[in-house]
PDB file of C-alpha atoms in Angstrom:
ATOM      1  CA  MET A   1       0.000   0.000   0.000  1.00 39.00           C
ATOM      2  CA  ASP A   2       1.394   3.393  -0.966  1.00 45.00           C
ATOM      3  CA  TYR A   3       0.784   6.121   1.597  1.00 44.00           C
ATOM      4  CA  VAL A   4       0.875   9.619   0.135  1.00 45.00           C
ATOM      5  CA  ARG A   5       0.565  12.756   2.200  1.00 47.00           C
ATOM      6  CA  GLY A   6      -1.211  15.819   0.834  1.00 50.00           C
ATOM      7  CA  ASP A   7       0.291  17.335  -2.315  1.00 50.00           C
ATOM      8  CA  SER A   8       3.619  15.600  -1.858  1.00 53.00           C
ATOM      9  CA  ASP A   9       4.766  13.108  -4.475  1.00 61.00           C
ATOM     10  CA  GLN A  10       6.850  11.387  -1.826  1.00 71.00           C
ATOM     11  CA  ALA A  11       5.532   8.164  -0.298  1.00 81.00           C
ATOM     12  CA  LEU A  12       4.906   8.294   3.429  1.00 83.00           C
ATOM     13  CA  ILE A  13       6.716   5.554   5.359  1.00 84.00           C
ATOM     14  CA  PRO A  14       4.720   4.335   8.370  1.00 89.00           C
ATOM     15  CA  LEU A  15       6.689   2.610  11.132  1.00 91.00           C
ATOM     16  CA  LYS A  16       5.094   0.726  13.999  1.00 95.00           C
ATOM     17  CA  VAL A  17       6.858   0.897  17.373  1.00 96.00           C
ATOM     18  CA  LEU A  18       5.873  -0.926  20.558  1.00 95.00           C
ATOM     19  CA  VAL A  19       6.222   0.502  24.042  1.00 96.00           C
ATOM     20  CA  ALA A  20       6.475  -2.393  26.488  1.00 95.00           C
ATOM     21  CA  GLY A  21       7.434  -3.143  30.068  1.00 93.00           C
ATOM     22  CA  GLY A  22       5.961  -4.097  33.391  1.00 88.00           C
ATOM     23  CA  PHE A  23       2.919  -2.824  35.228  1.00 84.00           C
ATOM     24  CA  GLY A  24       2.986   0.896  36.068  1.00 86.00           C
ATOM     25  CA  VAL A  25       6.340   1.603  34.424  1.00 91.00           C
ATOM     26  CA  GLY A  26       5.181   4.579  32.317  1.00 93.00           C
ATOM     27  CA  LYS A  27       4.064   3.134  28.976  1.00 93.00           C
ATOM     28  CA  THR A  28       0.816   5.110  28.817  1.00 92.00           C
ATOM     29  CA  THR A  29       2.613   8.233  30.030  1.00 93.00           C
ATOM     30  CA  LEU A  30       5.188   7.901  27.228  1.00 96.00           C
ATOM     31  CA  VAL A  31       2.568   7.389  24.502  1.00 96.00           C
ATOM     32  CA  ARG A  32       0.521  10.298  25.875  1.00 94.00           C
ATOM     33  CA  SER A  33       3.516  12.656  26.042  1.00 96.00           C
ATOM     34  CA  LEU A  34       4.734  11.867  22.521  1.00 96.00           C
ATOM     35  CA  SER A  35       1.537  11.616  20.489  1.00 96.00           C
ATOM     36  CA  GLU A  36       0.668  14.551  18.236  1.00 96.00           C
ATOM     37  CA  ILE A  37      -2.940  13.369  18.161  1.00 95.00           C
ATOM     38  CA  PRO A  38      -5.167  12.713  21.150  1.00 93.00           C
ATOM     39  CA  PRO A  39      -3.947   9.211  22.033  1.00 86.00           C
ATOM     40  CA  LEU A  40      -6.280   6.245  22.105  1.00 82.00           C
ATOM     41  CA  LEU A  41      -6.007   4.907  25.635  1.00 76.00           C
ATOM     42  CA  THR A  42      -7.714   1.795  26.965  1.00 68.00           C
ATOM     43  CA  GLU A  43      -7.169   2.593  30.612  1.00 68.00           C
ATOM     44  CA  GLN A  44      -9.735   1.389  33.092  1.00 61.00           C
ATOM     45  CA  GLU A  45     -10.170   2.063  36.775  1.00 70.00           C
ATOM     46  CA  MET A  46      -8.462  -0.546  38.903  1.00 59.00           C
ATOM     47  CA  THR A  47     -10.877  -2.537  41.023  1.00 58.00           C
ATOM     48  CA  SER A  48     -10.622  -4.759  44.069  1.00 60.00           C
ATOM     49  CA  ALA A  49      -9.950  -7.658  41.660  1.00 55.00           C
ATOM     50  CA  SER A  50      -6.365  -6.373  41.308  1.00 56.00           C
ATOM     51  CA  ILE A  51      -5.660  -6.610  45.045  1.00 55.00           C
ATOM     52  CA  GLY A  52      -2.942  -9.186  45.573  1.00 56.00           C
ATOM     53  CA  VAL A  53      -2.373  -9.399  41.796  1.00 54.00           C
ATOM     54  CA  ASP A  54      -0.941  -5.983  40.893  1.00 58.00           C
ATOM     55  CA  ASP A  55       1.822  -4.617  43.116  1.00 58.00           C
ATOM     56  CA  LEU A  56       0.995  -0.973  43.809  1.00 57.00           C
ATOM     57  CA  GLY A  57       3.799  -0.603  46.373  1.00 62.00           C
ATOM     58  CA  PRO A  58       6.152   1.494  44.214  1.00 60.00           C
ATOM     59  CA  VAL A  59       3.262   3.323  42.468  1.00 62.00           C
ATOM     60  CA  PRO A  60       0.626   3.824  45.198  1.00 57.00           C
ATOM     61  CA  GLU A  61      -1.031   6.714  43.321  1.00 68.00           C
ATOM     62  CA  LYS A  62      -1.838   4.522  40.307  1.00 56.00           C
ATOM     63  CA  ARG A  63      -5.605   4.252  39.852  1.00 61.00           C
ATOM     64  CA  THR A  64      -5.970   3.011  36.253  1.00 60.00           C
ATOM     65  CA  THR A  65      -4.414   0.313  34.111  1.00 62.00           C
ATOM     66  CA  THR A  66      -4.182  -0.390  30.368  1.00 61.00           C
ATOM     67  CA  VAL A  67      -6.388  -3.322  29.408  1.00 55.00           C
ATOM     68  CA  ALA A  68      -5.747  -3.553  25.660  1.00 59.00           C
ATOM     69  CA  MET A  69      -3.291  -1.028  24.231  1.00 74.00           C
ATOM     70  CA  ASP A  70      -2.420   2.635  23.924  1.00 89.00           C
ATOM     71  CA  PHE A  71      -2.060   4.222  20.503  1.00 92.00           C
ATOM     72  CA  GLY A  72      -0.376   7.427  19.408  1.00 95.00           C
ATOM     73  CA  ARG A  73       1.200   8.974  16.323  1.00 96.00           C
ATOM     74  CA  ILE A  74       4.265  11.084  15.631  1.00 94.00           C
ATOM     75  CA  THR A  75       4.968  12.675  12.247  1.00 91.00           C
ATOM     76  CA  VAL A  76       8.750  12.887  11.990  1.00 82.00           C
ATOM     77  CA  ASP A  77       8.856  14.645   8.620  1.00 84.00           C
ATOM     78  CA  ASP A  78       7.138  14.601   5.211  1.00 85.00           C
ATOM     79  CA  SER A  79       8.191  11.012   4.617  1.00 85.00           C
ATOM     80  CA  LEU A  80       8.193   9.302   8.022  1.00 85.00           C
ATOM     81  CA  ILE A  81       5.446   8.697  10.562  1.00 91.00           C
ATOM     82  CA  LEU A  82       5.697   6.600  13.715  1.00 93.00           C
ATOM     83  CA  TYR A  83       2.728   4.747  15.157  1.00 96.00           C
ATOM     84  CA  LEU A  84       3.167   3.993  18.843  1.00 96.00           C
ATOM     85  CA  PHE A  85       1.472   0.991  20.417  1.00 94.00           C
ATOM     86  CA  GLY A  86       1.709   0.695  24.192  1.00 92.00           C
ATOM     87  CA  THR A  87       1.299  -2.848  25.440  1.00 89.00           C
ATOM     88  CA  PRO A  88      -0.548  -3.814  28.610  1.00 82.00           C
ATOM     89  CA  GLY A  89       1.868  -4.613  31.433  1.00 70.00           C
ATOM     90  CA  GLN A  90       0.148  -7.355  33.425  1.00 67.00           C
ATOM     91  CA  SER A  91       0.725 -10.993  32.540  1.00 67.00           C
ATOM     92  CA  ARG A  92      -3.011 -11.639  32.148  1.00 66.00           C
ATOM     93  CA  PHE A  93      -2.966  -9.386  29.048  1.00 67.00           C
ATOM     94  CA  TRP A  94       0.224 -10.734  27.426  1.00 70.00           C
ATOM     95  CA  PHE A  95      -1.796 -12.811  24.945  1.00 73.00           C
ATOM     96  CA  MET A  96      -2.316  -9.556  22.998  1.00 75.00           C
ATOM     97  CA  TRP A  97       1.386  -8.905  22.477  1.00 82.00           C
ATOM     98  CA  ASP A  98       1.689 -11.124  19.381  1.00 87.00           C
ATOM     99  CA  GLU A  99      -0.973  -9.122  17.563  1.00 87.00           C
ATOM    100  CA  LEU A 100       0.449  -5.805  18.706  1.00 86.00           C
ATOM    101  CA  ALA A 101       3.973  -6.841  17.649  1.00 90.00           C
ATOM    102  CA  ARG A 102       2.943  -7.912  14.156  1.00 92.00           C
ATOM    103  CA  GLY A 103       4.746  -5.649  11.679  1.00 93.00           C
ATOM    104  CA  CYS A 104       6.621  -3.579  14.255  1.00 93.00           C
ATOM    105  CA  VAL A 105      10.147  -2.332  13.561  1.00 94.00           C
ATOM    106  CA  GLY A 106      11.125  -2.582  17.202  1.00 96.00           C
ATOM    107  CA  ALA A 107      10.263  -1.745  20.780  1.00 97.00           C
ATOM    108  CA  VAL A 108      11.095   0.454  23.704  1.00 97.00           C
ATOM    109  CA  VAL A 109      11.215  -1.597  26.909  1.00 97.00           C
ATOM    110  CA  LEU A 110      10.624   0.716  29.851  1.00 96.00           C
ATOM    111  CA  VAL A 111      12.262  -0.194  33.158  1.00 96.00           C
ATOM    112  CA  ASP A 112      11.600   0.957  36.704  1.00 93.00           C
ATOM    113  CA  LEU A 113      14.769   0.075  38.625  1.00 93.00           C
ATOM    114  CA  ARG A 114      12.738  -0.356  41.813  1.00 90.00           C
ATOM    115  CA  ARG A 115      11.101  -3.367  40.120  1.00 88.00           C
ATOM    116  CA  VAL A 116      13.690  -4.747  37.710  1.00 91.00           C
ATOM    117  CA  ASP A 117      12.096  -8.203  37.536  1.00 91.00           C
ATOM    118  CA  ASP A 118       9.002  -6.724  35.865  1.00 89.00           C
ATOM    119  CA  CYS A 119      10.911  -5.940  32.646  1.00 91.00           C
ATOM    120  CA  PHE A 120      12.299  -9.437  32.016  1.00 94.00           C
ATOM    121  CA  PRO A 121       9.196 -10.802  30.244  1.00 92.00           C
ATOM    122  CA  ALA A 122       9.338  -7.921  27.728  1.00 93.00           C
ATOM    123  CA  ILE A 123      13.091  -8.316  27.159  1.00 95.00           C
ATOM    124  CA  ASP A 124      12.678 -12.087  26.711  1.00 94.00           C
ATOM    125  CA  TYR A 125       9.760 -11.545  24.328  1.00 93.00           C
ATOM    126  CA  PHE A 126      11.739  -9.327  21.953  1.00 94.00           C
ATOM    127  CA  GLU A 127      14.963 -11.336  22.219  1.00 95.00           C
ATOM    128  CA  ASN A 128      13.120 -14.590  21.405  1.00 94.00           C
ATOM    129  CA  ARG A 129      11.536 -12.996  18.338  1.00 93.00           C
ATOM    130  CA  ARG A 130      14.771 -11.261  17.302  1.00 94.00           C
ATOM    131  CA  LEU A 131      13.044  -7.877  17.242  1.00 95.00           C
ATOM    132  CA  PRO A 132      15.210  -4.815  17.834  1.00 96.00           C
ATOM    133  CA  PHE A 133      14.597  -3.105  21.148  1.00 97.00           C
ATOM    134  CA  VAL A 134      16.125  -0.514  23.416  1.00 97.00           C
ATOM    135  CA  VAL A 135      15.932  -0.551  27.181  1.00 98.00           C
ATOM    136  CA  ALA A 136      14.828   2.793  28.604  1.00 97.00           C
ATOM    137  CA  VAL A 137      15.339   3.370  32.318  1.00 97.00           C
ATOM    138  CA  ASN A 138      12.458   5.628  33.307  1.00 95.00           C
ATOM    139  CA  GLY A 139      13.297   8.389  35.775  1.00 91.00           C
ATOM    140  CA  PHE A 140      11.613   7.048  38.889  1.00 88.00           C
ATOM    141  CA  PRO A 141      13.117   7.827  42.319  1.00 84.00           C
ATOM    142  CA  GLY A 142      16.400   5.971  42.791  1.00 82.00           C
ATOM    143  CA  SER A 143      17.029   5.375  39.104  1.00 84.00           C
ATOM    144  CA  ASP A 144      20.284   7.344  39.315  1.00 87.00           C
ATOM    145  CA  ASP A 145      21.590   5.098  42.102  1.00 90.00           C
ATOM    146  CA  PHE A 146      22.862   2.556  39.573  1.00 92.00           C
ATOM    147  CA  ASP A 147      25.284   3.193  36.719  1.00 94.00           C
ATOM    148  CA  ASP A 148      24.714   1.849  33.209  1.00 95.00           C
ATOM    149  CA  ASP A 149      27.152  -1.071  33.599  1.00 95.00           C
ATOM    150  CA  THR A 150      25.358  -2.246  36.745  1.00 95.00           C
ATOM    151  CA  VAL A 151      21.975  -2.006  35.003  1.00 95.00           C
ATOM    152  CA  ARG A 152      23.278  -3.868  31.937  1.00 96.00           C
ATOM    153  CA  ASP A 153      24.650  -6.648  34.156  1.00 95.00           C
ATOM    154  CA  ALA A 154      21.415  -6.898  36.161  1.00 94.00           C
ATOM    155  CA  LEU A 155      19.354  -7.172  32.964  1.00 95.00           C
ATOM    156  CA  ALA A 156      21.889  -9.439  31.175  1.00 94.00           C
ATOM    157  CA  LEU A 157      21.671  -7.177  28.121  1.00 95.00           C
ATOM    158  CA  PRO A 158      23.646  -8.079  25.019  1.00 91.00           C
ATOM    159  CA  PRO A 159      26.409  -5.551  24.264  1.00 91.00           C
ATOM    160  CA  ASP A 160      24.643  -4.238  21.145  1.00 92.00           C
ATOM    161  CA  CYS A 161      21.364  -3.462  22.960  1.00 96.00           C
ATOM    162  CA  PRO A 162      21.076   0.283  23.594  1.00 97.00           C
ATOM    163  CA  LEU A 163      20.404   1.408  27.165  1.00 98.00           C
ATOM    164  CA  VAL A 164      19.059   4.935  27.617  1.00 97.00           C
ATOM    165  CA  ARG A 165      17.965   7.053  30.559  1.00 97.00           C
ATOM    166  CA  MET A 166      14.714   8.932  30.039  1.00 96.00           C
ATOM    167  CA  ASP A 167      11.685  10.570  31.583  1.00 97.00           C
ATOM    168  CA  ALA A 168       8.436   9.326  30.031  1.00 96.00           C
ATOM    169  CA  ARG A 169       6.726  12.603  30.971  1.00 96.00           C
ATOM    170  CA  ARG A 170       9.055  14.705  28.791  1.00 96.00           C
ATOM    171  CA  PRO A 171       8.408  14.535  25.024  1.00 96.00           C
ATOM    172  CA  GLU A 172      12.002  15.459  24.110  1.00 95.00           C
ATOM    173  CA  SER A 173      13.302  12.605  26.261  1.00 96.00           C
ATOM    174  CA  GLY A 174      10.880  10.153  24.668  1.00 95.00           C
ATOM    175  CA  LEU A 175      11.768  11.351  21.172  1.00 93.00           C
ATOM    176  CA  THR A 176      15.481  10.806  21.852  1.00 95.00           C
ATOM    177  CA  THR A 177      14.638   7.262  22.954  1.00 96.00           C
ATOM    178  CA  LEU A 178      12.656   6.621  19.751  1.00 94.00           C
ATOM    179  CA  ILE A 179      15.513   7.950  17.622  1.00 92.00           C
ATOM    180  CA  THR A 180      17.875   5.545  19.412  1.00 96.00           C
ATOM    181  CA  LEU A 181      15.479   2.681  18.642  1.00 95.00           C
ATOM    182  CA  VAL A 182      15.131   3.547  14.949  1.00 91.00           C
ATOM    183  CA  GLU A 183      18.921   3.906  14.584  1.00 93.00           C
ATOM    184  CA  HIS A 184      19.391   0.543  16.327  1.00 95.00           C
ATOM    185  CA  ALA A 185      16.811  -1.145  14.085  1.00 92.00           C
ATOM    186  CA  LEU A 186      18.432   0.316  10.958  1.00 88.00           C
ATOM    187  CA  ALA A 187      21.896  -0.803  12.087  1.00 88.00           C
ATOM    188  CA  ARG A 188      20.614  -4.348  12.651  1.00 83.00           C
ATOM    189  CA  THR A 189      19.108  -4.530   9.165  1.00 79.00           C
ATOM    190  CA  ALA A 190      22.396  -3.362   7.657  1.00 69.00           C
ATOM    191  CA  VAL A 191      24.333  -6.280   9.214  1.00 61.00           C
ATOM    192  CA  PRO A 192      23.753  -9.758   7.719  1.00 59.00           C
ATOM    193  CA  SER A 193      22.328 -12.238  10.203  1.00 54.00           C
ATOM    194  CA  GLN A 194      24.752 -14.704  11.787  1.00 52.00           C
ATOM    195  CA  LEU A 195      22.303 -17.641  11.875  1.00 46.00           C
TER     196      LEU A 195
END
């Protein structure tokens, strides 16, 4: 399908990017802060059914959760547009990830260093499918207590996987993270696979 924008003769290249990670790590916040359109959010009020299932300890102010996906759009220039798909964080919604990942160029895996274990399912998911991803340490309290080498070791990241520090609330920080992802994905396509 050829996407053409307005009067331009240049084809518009749409790229699909996933935003993944554990529960309450900032996926919806990132999509909301970056999207140039009002984002589609499937957040619902948390109910008593989540008691004992979702750990609100590090995020006690959290009152809603994503139950399907978040969607946003960023027009980079006349030829490139990014579609952002935020995944749900709880394991009971992981069955949707395969559909959300279909056709994506890569993912941003958000990490809250107070709950490192919550990011492993997302990292494993993208590693197992050989999809490019970057790990983005979101700026929660205490995130500066650990240097990049310590974080890389704790997450067992391969040397070529980018690790960035960011604040999901700040659009410029999120955009820098997306640029890192796109550059990483392009670099991986330029190198022949060592299968």
